[in-house]
Amino acid sequence: MRERMRKPDMGGLLALLLLGVFAVCVLSVLLTGADSYRRLTERDREAYGRRTAAQYLTTKVRQGDQWNGVSVEDFGGRDALVFEEEIDGEAYVTRVYYHDGYIREQFSSTDAELAPEDGEKVLEACDLRLSPGPTDHEIITEITDANGETTRLVLALRGGKGARP
């Protein structure tokens, strides 16, 4: 009997090679997608910090914007947005200011003596600077977020008094 010479089965080898190429392509797409996702989430997180602080201050000013209700005053050696209001005949004040790495808010009666560290932490930030605008009806805010990005807002007051003490 004659022994037959067997030729190697190229079909199996080709299938294995195609499977390997497919696996490399899938892995490449996954790694690229994961890197893109990471960059997008970092960008969104940074933008969230900037937008949230700006929207928070804008909303507070809009809520407290009544006749002689908003001003910029010194509080613990730093400027603070001060909102004055009367509830059931009692005078209250809300202060928004920067202290110890956070934008903070403090609500109390006008005669309460509270320190800057007594306020509630609202947002992490590097700095908050407040100053009067070119008119009595504007407040200029500069918010430096936790990433060091500075956002400048000019808030227009409709109710009077404004940033001038």
JSON list of C-alpha atoms in Angstrom, two decimals, residues 12-109:
[
{"chain": "A", "resi": 12, "resn": "GLY", "atom": "CA", "xyz": [-8.41, 25.91, 9.32]},
{"chain": "A", "resi": 13, "resn": "LEU", "atom": "CA", "xyz": [-5.27, 28.02, 9.33]},
{"chain": "A", "resi": 14, "resn": "LEU", "atom": "CA", "xyz": [-6.97, 30.74, 7.30]},
{"chain": "A", "resi": 15, "resn": "ALA", "atom": "CA", "xyz": [-9.97, 30.77, 9.68]},
{"chain": "A", "resi": 16, "resn": "LEU", "atom": "CA", "xyz": [-7.65, 31.08, 12.68]},
{"chain": "A", "resi": 17, "resn": "LEU", "atom": "CA", "xyz": [-5.78, 33.94, 10.99]},
{"chain": "A", "resi": 18, "resn": "LEU", "atom": "CA", "xyz": [-9.04, 35.77, 10.22]},
{"chain": "A", "resi": 19, "resn": "LEU", "atom": "CA", "xyz": [-10.19, 35.29, 13.82]},
{"chain": "A", "resi": 20, "resn": "GLY", "atom": "CA", "xyz": [-6.94, 36.84, 15.05]},
{"chain": "A", "resi": 21, "resn": "VAL", "atom": "CA", "xyz": [-7.27, 39.84, 12.70]},
{"chain": "A", "resi": 22, "resn": "PHE", "atom": "CA", "xyz": [-10.89, 40.31, 13.81]},
{"chain": "A", "resi": 23, "resn": "ALA", "atom": "CA", "xyz": [-9.88, 40.17, 17.51]},
{"chain": "A", "resi": 24, "resn": "VAL", "atom": "CA", "xyz": [-7.13, 42.78, 16.96]},
{"chain": "A", "resi": 25, "resn": "CYS", "atom": "CA", "xyz": [-9.59, 45.09, 15.15]},
{"chain": "A", "resi": 26, "resn": "VAL", "atom": "CA", "xyz": [-12.21, 44.74, 17.90]},
{"chain": "A", "resi": 27, "resn": "LEU", "atom": "CA", "xyz": [-9.62, 45.43, 20.60]},
{"chain": "A", "resi": 28, "resn": "SER", "atom": "CA", "xyz": [-8.35, 48.47, 18.68]},
{"chain": "A", "resi": 29, "resn": "VAL", "atom": "CA", "xyz": [-11.88, 49.91, 18.35]},
{"chain": "A", "resi": 30, "resn": "LEU", "atom": "CA", "xyz": [-12.60, 49.29, 22.04]},
{"chain": "A", "resi": 31, "resn": "LEU", "atom": "CA", "xyz": [-9.42, 50.99, 23.19]},
{"chain": "A", "resi": 32, "resn": "THR", "atom": "CA", "xyz": [-10.04, 53.98, 20.92]},
{"chain": "A", "resi": 33, "resn": "GLY", "atom": "CA", "xyz": [-13.63, 54.24, 22.14]},
{"chain": "A", "resi": 34, "resn": "ALA", "atom": "CA", "xyz": [-12.60, 54.00, 25.80]},
{"chain": "A", "resi": 35, "resn": "ASP", "atom": "CA", "xyz": [-10.04, 56.78, 25.33]},
{"chain": "A", "resi": 36, "resn": "SER", "atom": "CA", "xyz": [-12.60, 58.98, 23.56]},
{"chain": "A", "resi": 37, "resn": "TYR", "atom": "CA", "xyz": [-15.13, 58.34, 26.32]},
{"chain": "A", "resi": 38, "resn": "ARG", "atom": "CA", "xyz": [-12.57, 59.24, 29.00]},
{"chain": "A", "resi": 39, "resn": "ARG", "atom": "CA", "xyz": [-11.70, 62.51, 27.25]},
{"chain": "A", "resi": 40, "resn": "LEU", "atom": "CA", "xyz": [-15.38, 63.41, 26.79]},
{"chain": "A", "resi": 41, "resn": "THR", "atom": "CA", "xyz": [-16.22, 62.76, 30.44]},
{"chain": "A", "resi": 42, "resn": "GLU", "atom": "CA", "xyz": [-13.26, 64.87, 31.59]},
{"chain": "A", "resi": 43, "resn": "ARG", "atom": "CA", "xyz": [-14.33, 67.72, 29.31]},
{"chain": "A", "resi": 44, "resn": "ASP", "atom": "CA", "xyz": [-17.92, 67.46, 30.53]},
{"chain": "A", "resi": 45, "resn": "ARG", "atom": "CA", "xyz": [-16.83, 67.41, 34.18]},
{"chain": "A", "resi": 46, "resn": "GLU", "atom": "CA", "xyz": [-14.77, 70.57, 33.67]},
{"chain": "A", "resi": 47, "resn": "ALA", "atom": "CA", "xyz": [-17.58, 72.31, 31.81]},
{"chain": "A", "resi": 48, "resn": "TYR", "atom": "CA", "xyz": [-20.04, 71.24, 34.51]},
{"chain": "A", "resi": 49, "resn": "GLY", "atom": "CA", "xyz": [-17.96, 72.97, 37.18]},
{"chain": "A", "resi": 50, "resn": "ARG", "atom": "CA", "xyz": [-17.80, 76.20, 35.20]},
{"chain": "A", "resi": 51, "resn": "ARG", "atom": "CA", "xyz": [-21.44, 76.23, 34.14]},
{"chain": "A", "resi": 52, "resn": "THR", "atom": "CA", "xyz": [-22.82, 75.23, 37.52]},
{"chain": "A", "resi": 53, "resn": "ALA", "atom": "CA", "xyz": [-21.02, 77.99, 39.41]},
{"chain": "A", "resi": 54, "resn": "ALA", "atom": "CA", "xyz": [-22.04, 80.63, 36.87]},
{"chain": "A", "resi": 55, "resn": "GLN", "atom": "CA", "xyz": [-25.65, 79.42, 36.79]},
{"chain": "A", "resi": 56, "resn": "TYR", "atom": "CA", "xyz": [-25.78, 79.26, 40.58]},
{"chain": "A", "resi": 57, "resn": "LEU", "atom": "CA", "xyz": [-24.69, 82.89, 40.99]},
{"chain": "A", "resi": 58, "resn": "THR", "atom": "CA", "xyz": [-26.96, 84.06, 38.17]},
{"chain": "A", "resi": 59, "resn": "THR", "atom": "CA", "xyz": [-29.95, 82.28, 39.70]},
{"chain": "A", "resi": 60, "resn": "LYS", "atom": "CA", "xyz": [-29.25, 83.63, 43.19]},
{"chain": "A", "resi": 61, "resn": "VAL", "atom": "CA", "xyz": [-29.07, 87.19, 41.83]},
{"chain": "A", "resi": 62, "resn": "ARG", "atom": "CA", "xyz": [-32.28, 86.76, 39.86]},
{"chain": "A", "resi": 63, "resn": "GLN", "atom": "CA", "xyz": [-34.08, 85.34, 42.90]},
{"chain": "A", "resi": 64, "resn": "GLY", "atom": "CA", "xyz": [-32.88, 88.09, 45.23]},
{"chain": "A", "resi": 65, "resn": "ASP", "atom": "CA", "xyz": [-33.16, 90.94, 42.74]},
{"chain": "A", "resi": 66, "resn": "GLN", "atom": "CA", "xyz": [-35.68, 93.21, 44.40]},
{"chain": "A", "resi": 67, "resn": "TRP", "atom": "CA", "xyz": [-35.53, 96.89, 45.35]},
{"chain": "A", "resi": 68, "resn": "ASN", "atom": "CA", "xyz": [-32.35, 97.39, 47.40]},
{"chain": "A", "resi": 69, "resn": "GLY", "atom": "CA", "xyz": [-32.09, 93.61, 47.87]},
{"chain": "A", "resi": 70, "resn": "VAL", "atom": "CA", "xyz": [-28.67, 92.79, 46.38]},
{"chain": "A", "resi": 71, "resn": "SER", "atom": "CA", "xyz": [-25.27, 94.23, 47.25]},
{"chain": "A", "resi": 72, "resn": "VAL", "atom": "CA", "xyz": [-21.59, 93.37, 47.49]},
{"chain": "A", "resi": 73, "resn": "GLU", "atom": "CA", "xyz": [-20.20, 93.69, 51.01]},
{"chain": "A", "resi": 74, "resn": "ASP", "atom": "CA", "xyz": [-17.12, 92.64, 52.95]},
{"chain": "A", "resi": 75, "resn": "PHE", "atom": "CA", "xyz": [-17.54, 89.39, 54.87]},
{"chain": "A", "resi": 76, "resn": "GLY", "atom": "CA", "xyz": [-14.57, 87.90, 56.69]},
{"chain": "A", "resi": 77, "resn": "GLY", "atom": "CA", "xyz": [-12.07, 89.90, 54.63]},
{"chain": "A", "resi": 78, "resn": "ARG", "atom": "CA", "xyz": [-13.57, 88.83, 51.28]},
{"chain": "A", "resi": 79, "resn": "ASP", "atom": "CA", "xyz": [-16.38, 90.19, 49.15]},
{"chain": "A", "resi": 80, "resn": "ALA", "atom": "CA", "xyz": [-19.76, 88.51, 49.42]},
{"chain": "A", "resi": 81, "resn": "LEU", "atom": "CA", "xyz": [-22.99, 88.80, 47.51]},
{"chain": "A", "resi": 82, "resn": "VAL", "atom": "CA", "xyz": [-25.56, 89.85, 50.10]},
{"chain": "A", "resi": 83, "resn": "PHE", "atom": "CA", "xyz": [-29.30, 89.38, 49.61]},
{"chain": "A", "resi": 84, "resn": "GLU", "atom": "CA", "xyz": [-31.57, 91.09, 52.09]},
{"chain": "A", "resi": 85, "resn": "GLU", "atom": "CA", "xyz": [-35.19, 90.07, 52.57]},
{"chain": "A", "resi": 86, "resn": "GLU", "atom": "CA", "xyz": [-37.98, 90.34, 55.08]},
{"chain": "A", "resi": 87, "resn": "ILE", "atom": "CA", "xyz": [-39.98, 87.30, 56.19]},
{"chain": "A", "resi": 88, "resn": "ASP", "atom": "CA", "xyz": [-42.93, 87.77, 58.55]},
{"chain": "A", "resi": 89, "resn": "GLY", "atom": "CA", "xyz": [-41.57, 91.12, 59.70]},
{"chain": "A", "resi": 90, "resn": "GLU", "atom": "CA", "xyz": [-38.09, 89.73, 60.46]},
{"chain": "A", "resi": 91, "resn": "ALA", "atom": "CA", "xyz": [-35.04, 90.86, 58.48]},
{"chain": "A", "resi": 92, "resn": "TYR", "atom": "CA", "xyz": [-32.85, 88.08, 57.03]},
{"chain": "A", "resi": 93, "resn": "VAL", "atom": "CA", "xyz": [-29.70, 88.04, 54.97]},
{"chain": "A", "resi": 94, "resn": "THR", "atom": "CA", "xyz": [-28.24, 85.46, 52.59]},
{"chain": "A", "resi": 95, "resn": "ARG", "atom": "CA", "xyz": [-24.53, 85.69, 51.83]},
{"chain": "A", "resi": 96, "resn": "VAL", "atom": "CA", "xyz": [-22.78, 83.96, 48.94]},
{"chain": "A", "resi": 97, "resn": "TYR", "atom": "CA", "xyz": [-18.99, 84.07, 49.21]},
{"chain": "A", "resi": 98, "resn": "TYR", "atom": "CA", "xyz": [-15.75, 82.15, 48.78]},
{"chain": "A", "resi": 99, "resn": "HIS", "atom": "CA", "xyz": [-14.01, 80.55, 51.75]},
{"chain": "A", "resi": 100, "resn": "ASP", "atom": "CA", "xyz": [-11.53, 77.70, 52.13]},
{"chain": "A", "resi": 101, "resn": "GLY", "atom": "CA", "xyz": [-11.83, 76.17, 48.64]},
{"chain": "A", "resi": 102, "resn": "TYR", "atom": "CA", "xyz": [-15.61, 76.45, 48.28]},
{"chain": "A", "resi": 103, "resn": "ILE", "atom": "CA", "xyz": [-18.29, 78.86, 47.21]},
{"chain": "A", "resi": 104, "resn": "ARG", "atom": "CA", "xyz": [-20.48, 78.97, 50.29]},
{"chain": "A", "resi": 105, "resn": "GLU", "atom": "CA", "xyz": [-23.93, 80.18, 51.21]},
{"chain": "A", "resi": 106, "resn": "GLN", "atom": "CA", "xyz": [-25.13, 81.40, 54.57]},
{"chain": "A", "resi": 107, "resn": "PHE", "atom": "CA", "xyz": [-28.70, 82.31, 55.54]},
{"chain": "A", "resi": 108, "resn": "SER", "atom": "CA", "xyz": [-29.33, 84.03, 58.88]},
{"chain": "A", "resi": 109, "resn": "SER", "atom": "CA", "xyz": [-31.10, 86.86, 60.61]}
]
